[in-house]
Amino acid sequence: MTVKPLTIPQEAKDRLTIMFIAKHAKWGGGLHPEDGNHALYHVEVRQILESLGLNLKLADKYDALFDDPGVDFVFPLLNRGGFLNSEMMLPLLCTRLRLPYLGASPILRGLSDDKHLTKLCAVSRGIPTAPWKIFRRGAPVTEDGAPMAERMVIKPNASSASWGVMDAHDWTSVTRAIAEIHDMGHDAIMEPFLIGSDVEVPVITVGGQPLVMPMMLFQQADPSHLRTYYEKRDLVDRTQKYQLVDFEDAKIQPIIDELTRKMLGEFFPFDYGRYEFRVDLEKGEVRFLEVNLNCNLWSEKVFGRSAKRYGWTQPQLIETILAESLDRHGLI
């Protein structure tokens, strides 16, 4: 049975002033030369919020929240600020001002941003996870305990959209990749490359309860292909490499649903987030990958496509997430 989307009462729309803060909140349109389709996403959310008839205040820099901005609630999408653990910055600024905001608390945002810590949570809940090793900046880089394999993936421990991801086939190339990531100012995480495709599980909250929405699959033409930042941001052509499709495997879907519900308890309440699993469809193997809170809501990505499958429009998705959070904070 499909849950009905939520609406914000007109009285609340008239009474509340909401700040929408995103890197491209004021973007005029088109792909951004560095952030690609992320700019389109921010513009789409802004236009939807405007169409809802909200009293909206726009901002695109952290300093908008250094002092009281004179608003009642913050809708934050300024997640990646170009420095380590920037996912925590906006919720921390809001918390300092005792200002209600959309999304999880600072400590939970930090937990989900740290892939190593998130994997520890998954293992503690009995969720199948590939072996890994964390290499913090300033700590010795040794092979001891490293999950060596025919092919390894090394990436920033706190990043999004596969930014900085590399692969390696021996310890020498592993250390080279770790050094490069450390030079970029990030901790590095290493794990075996898992053959397969990613199943994406969007979760929102409705009526104080998690709603697991229809799952989507990044179906890869070549299961051994390593997806890159440039592909995910549409800065290079990737049409022949992978596509986002509905995931309806009758055997594996219930397994992933159960694992997602086990994992989301670590982060609740979070308003919305995406839980990711690598699936080898030939072998029927499922491995947890990561959690992305305050993730991409764009209509052309996982959340938007999933909402459409669920029977919701993109404005209904955005309004439901916002209405639920406003209610959770006692504003409606």
XYZ file of C-alpha atoms in Angstrom:
332
model
C 0.000 0.000 0.000
C 1.436 3.372 -1.043
C 1.784 6.002 1.676
C 0.221 9.359 0.797
C 2.622 12.276 0.388
C 2.585 14.965 3.072
C 1.730 18.616 2.591
C 2.726 21.739 4.500
C -0.324 23.604 5.876
C -0.896 27.062 4.408
C -0.762 28.538 7.897
C 2.784 27.239 8.298
C 3.791 28.532 4.875
C 2.599 32.001 5.879
C 4.232 31.879 9.324
C 7.644 30.330 8.639
C 10.712 31.661 6.874
C 12.932 28.902 5.485
C 16.528 29.266 4.357
C 17.598 27.152 1.387
C 21.381 26.998 1.463
C 23.259 25.200 -1.313
C 26.422 25.823 -3.314
C 24.331 26.498 -6.425
C 21.201 27.907 -4.764
C 21.506 31.030 -6.925
C 22.749 29.290 -10.104
C 21.162 30.524 -13.317
C 21.021 27.168 -15.109
C 23.062 24.664 -17.101
C 25.891 22.309 -16.118
C 28.531 23.689 -13.785
C 32.084 23.349 -15.207
C 33.315 21.508 -12.090
C 30.189 20.220 -10.357
C 28.294 19.289 -13.509
C 24.680 18.252 -12.899
C 24.879 19.094 -9.193
C 24.066 22.675 -10.159
C 20.956 21.509 -12.041
C 19.895 19.604 -8.942
C 20.198 22.624 -6.655
C 18.251 24.808 -9.081
C 15.498 22.191 -9.321
C 15.096 22.016 -5.533
C 15.053 25.816 -5.288
C 12.357 26.065 -7.952
C 10.242 23.416 -6.222
C 10.501 25.200 -2.876
C 9.519 28.448 -4.599
C 6.542 26.729 -6.249
C 5.305 25.571 -2.825
C 4.748 29.204 -1.873
C 7.246 29.221 1.003
C 8.850 32.330 2.470
C 12.273 31.435 1.106
C 15.661 32.954 1.838
C 18.571 31.837 -0.379
C 22.211 31.420 0.621
C 25.224 29.756 -0.981
C 27.993 30.178 1.627
C 28.577 28.962 5.176
C 28.946 32.486 6.524
C 25.192 32.973 6.061
C 24.908 30.999 9.311
C 27.810 32.492 11.251
C 25.238 34.804 12.865
C 21.475 34.454 13.329
C 20.003 34.712 9.793
C 16.509 35.529 11.055
C 14.824 32.382 9.733
C 12.792 29.627 11.370
C 14.228 26.577 9.588
C 17.123 25.620 7.311
C 17.015 23.325 4.265
C 20.753 22.554 3.859
C 22.320 21.176 0.680
C 25.763 22.752 1.077
C 27.231 19.357 1.932
C 30.655 19.294 0.285
C 32.598 22.393 1.268
C 36.005 21.446 -0.101
C 37.482 20.476 3.275
C 37.578 17.296 5.331
C 34.354 16.403 7.203
C 32.515 19.403 5.764
C 29.302 17.320 5.902
C 29.082 18.302 9.576
C 29.510 22.047 9.065
C 25.961 23.189 8.361
C 24.248 21.075 11.029
C 26.888 22.278 13.509
C 26.280 25.920 12.589
C 22.536 25.414 12.958
C 22.969 23.606 16.273
C 25.123 26.466 17.573
C 22.284 28.885 16.762
C 19.612 26.483 18.097
C 18.085 26.680 14.648
C 16.000 23.694 13.392
C 17.220 22.143 10.137
C 16.518 19.311 7.721
C 18.556 16.142 8.136
C 20.457 14.177 10.742
C 22.383 15.597 13.704
C 26.041 16.642 13.262
C 27.420 13.505 14.893
C 25.304 11.230 12.683
C 26.270 13.186 9.581
C 29.893 12.684 10.585
C 29.333 8.980 11.214
C 27.837 8.426 7.765
C 30.544 10.576 6.150
C 33.277 8.344 7.591
C 33.152 5.140 5.542
C 35.346 3.256 8.027
C 33.079 4.030 10.994
C 29.961 3.234 8.966
C 31.374 -0.159 8.018
C 32.094 -0.860 11.696
C 28.412 -0.157 12.417
C 27.385 -2.538 9.642
C 29.614 -5.338 10.943
C 28.292 -4.826 14.490
C 24.774 -5.424 13.167
C 25.728 -8.590 11.305
C 25.474 -6.999 7.861
C 27.770 -8.608 5.247
C 30.582 -6.182 4.421
C 33.792 -6.647 2.435
C 37.056 -6.397 4.422
C 38.765 -3.001 4.446
C 41.545 -0.988 6.044
C 41.646 2.683 6.970
C 44.802 4.779 6.504
C 44.523 7.978 8.524
C 46.749 10.894 7.567
C 49.851 10.952 9.737
C 49.604 7.282 10.741
C 52.029 4.656 9.401
C 51.057 3.097 6.050
C 51.732 -0.619 6.438
C 50.519 -3.712 4.642
C 49.690 -5.422 7.915
C 45.970 -6.255 7.936
C 45.384 -4.853 4.446
C 42.864 -6.948 2.466
C 45.073 -7.610 -0.535
C 43.352 -8.941 -3.650
C 43.856 -9.204 -7.386
C 42.358 -5.719 -7.617
C 41.853 -3.143 -4.858
C 39.939 0.130 -4.625
C 41.437 3.088 -2.769
C 39.436 6.246 -2.181
C 39.014 9.150 0.241
C 37.381 7.915 3.408
C 34.994 10.874 3.321
C 33.908 11.760 -0.200
C 30.906 11.602 -2.502
C 30.135 10.700 -6.116
C 33.335 8.590 -6.333
C 35.547 11.670 -6.093
C 39.187 10.603 -5.838
C 38.538 6.882 -6.363
C 41.453 4.798 -7.724
C 42.258 1.140 -8.219
C 45.477 -0.831 -7.732
C 46.848 -4.326 -8.328
C 49.806 -4.508 -5.927
C 51.029 -2.956 -2.688
C 53.290 -0.461 -4.461
C 50.387 1.038 -6.400
C 48.226 0.922 -3.248
C 50.726 3.041 -1.327
C 51.008 5.434 -4.255
C 47.224 5.927 -4.263
C 47.135 6.375 -0.476
C 49.880 9.011 -0.672
C 47.968 10.880 -3.369
C 44.779 10.904 -1.294
C 46.701 12.019 1.807
C 48.221 14.834 -0.230
C 44.674 15.958 -1.074
C 44.004 16.324 2.663
C 41.948 13.166 3.163
C 42.194 9.880 5.001
C 42.223 6.881 2.656
C 40.276 3.643 2.772
C 41.190 0.471 0.897
C 39.068 -2.579 0.088
C 38.944 -5.347 -2.524
C 37.156 -4.450 -5.737
C 33.787 -6.197 -5.757
C 32.461 -7.366 -9.109
C 28.849 -6.371 -9.600
C 26.468 -3.420 -9.658
C 25.222 -1.080 -6.961
C 21.719 -1.353 -5.537
C 20.567 1.986 -4.145
C 17.931 2.072 -1.400
C 16.299 5.469 -0.735
C 14.733 5.889 2.703
C 12.659 8.792 4.010
C 10.559 9.330 7.130
C 6.757 9.622 7.116
C 4.713 9.821 10.298
C 7.806 9.261 12.400
C 8.536 5.924 10.728
C 11.109 5.001 8.050
C 9.705 4.446 4.574
C 11.907 2.267 2.363
C 11.168 3.396 -1.177
C 11.581 1.384 -4.399
C 15.153 0.254 -4.978
C 17.189 1.271 -8.004
C 20.128 -0.457 -9.707
C 23.136 1.121 -11.379
C 23.340 -1.596 -14.016
C 26.826 -1.777 -15.473
C 27.539 -3.008 -18.973
C 30.852 -4.215 -17.559
C 30.562 -5.272 -13.875
C 34.301 -4.660 -13.484
C 34.038 -0.988 -14.500
C 35.038 1.496 -11.788
C 32.567 4.401 -11.890
C 34.148 7.837 -11.641
C 33.189 11.282 -10.368
C 33.150 12.679 -13.887
C 30.659 10.048 -15.017
C 28.368 10.598 -12.038
C 28.346 14.344 -12.585
C 27.703 13.980 -16.360
C 30.982 15.741 -17.163
C 31.900 12.893 -19.529
C 29.724 10.516 -21.529
C 28.843 7.357 -19.614
C 25.804 6.155 -21.570
C 27.559 2.979 -22.725
C 28.987 2.175 -19.275
C 26.032 2.050 -16.878
C 22.408 3.066 -16.508
C 19.997 3.569 -13.633
C 17.183 0.995 -13.804
C 14.462 -0.415 -11.549
C 15.599 -3.201 -9.228
C 13.004 -5.927 -8.735
C 14.928 -9.150 -8.139
C 12.443 -11.314 -6.236
C 15.171 -13.208 -4.369
C 17.677 -10.480 -3.512
C 15.330 -7.528 -2.923
C 13.888 -8.900 0.369
C 17.426 -9.562 1.607
C 18.505 -5.973 0.911
C 15.300 -4.637 2.461
C 16.032 -6.532 5.693
C 19.674 -5.383 5.745
C 18.638 -1.762 5.142
C 16.194 -1.830 8.045
C 18.911 -3.251 10.284
C 21.323 -0.513 9.273
C 19.041 2.521 9.370
C 18.593 2.113 13.124
C 22.130 3.476 13.535
C 21.150 6.809 11.948
C 17.492 7.412 12.813
C 16.133 10.096 12.716
C 17.785 11.343 9.530
C 14.844 12.621 7.397
C 16.284 11.089 4.223
C 19.237 8.965 3.176
C 20.472 6.404 0.670
C 21.767 2.947 1.625
C 24.065 1.277 -0.900
C 24.913 -2.375 -1.537
C 27.126 -4.075 -4.125
C 25.346 -7.069 -5.657
C 26.812 -9.843 -7.758
C 23.668 -10.983 -9.528
C 25.312 -14.104 -10.966
C 26.444 -15.343 -7.543
C 23.579 -13.831 -5.572
C 26.027 -12.133 -3.195
C 25.202 -8.896 -1.361
C 27.749 -6.656 0.393
C 27.072 -3.395 2.212
C 28.947 -0.385 0.794
C 28.005 2.880 2.493
C 25.328 5.282 3.707
C 24.726 8.744 2.268
C 22.612 11.027 4.445
C 21.344 14.309 2.966
C 22.140 12.734 -0.386
C 21.209 13.788 -3.910
C 17.452 14.335 -4.350
C 17.557 15.333 -8.028
C 14.688 13.996 -10.161
C 17.174 12.352 -12.545
C 18.993 10.445 -9.798
C 18.044 7.642 -7.415
C 15.585 9.475 -5.159
C 13.683 11.166 -7.964
C 13.439 8.030 -10.068
C 12.401 5.964 -7.049
C 9.695 8.473 -6.081
C 8.303 8.303 -9.601
C 8.094 4.503 -9.303
C 6.296 4.993 -5.993
C 3.729 7.209 -7.695
C 4.921 10.555 -6.344
C 5.928 13.628 -8.288
C 9.232 15.346 -7.543
C 7.497 18.264 -5.750
C 5.574 15.751 -3.619
C 8.830 14.063 -2.636
C 10.491 17.331 -1.607
C 7.410 18.617 0.242
C 6.965 15.317 2.105
C 10.580 15.303 3.329
C 10.340 18.952 4.380
C 6.907 18.607 6.003
C 8.013 15.599 8.048
C 11.094 17.419 9.316
C 9.107 20.559 10.180
C 6.718 18.354 12.149
C 9.588 16.554 13.910
C 10.943 19.918 15.047
C 7.512 21.045 16.304
C 7.060 23.774 13.681
C 3.780 22.425 12.243
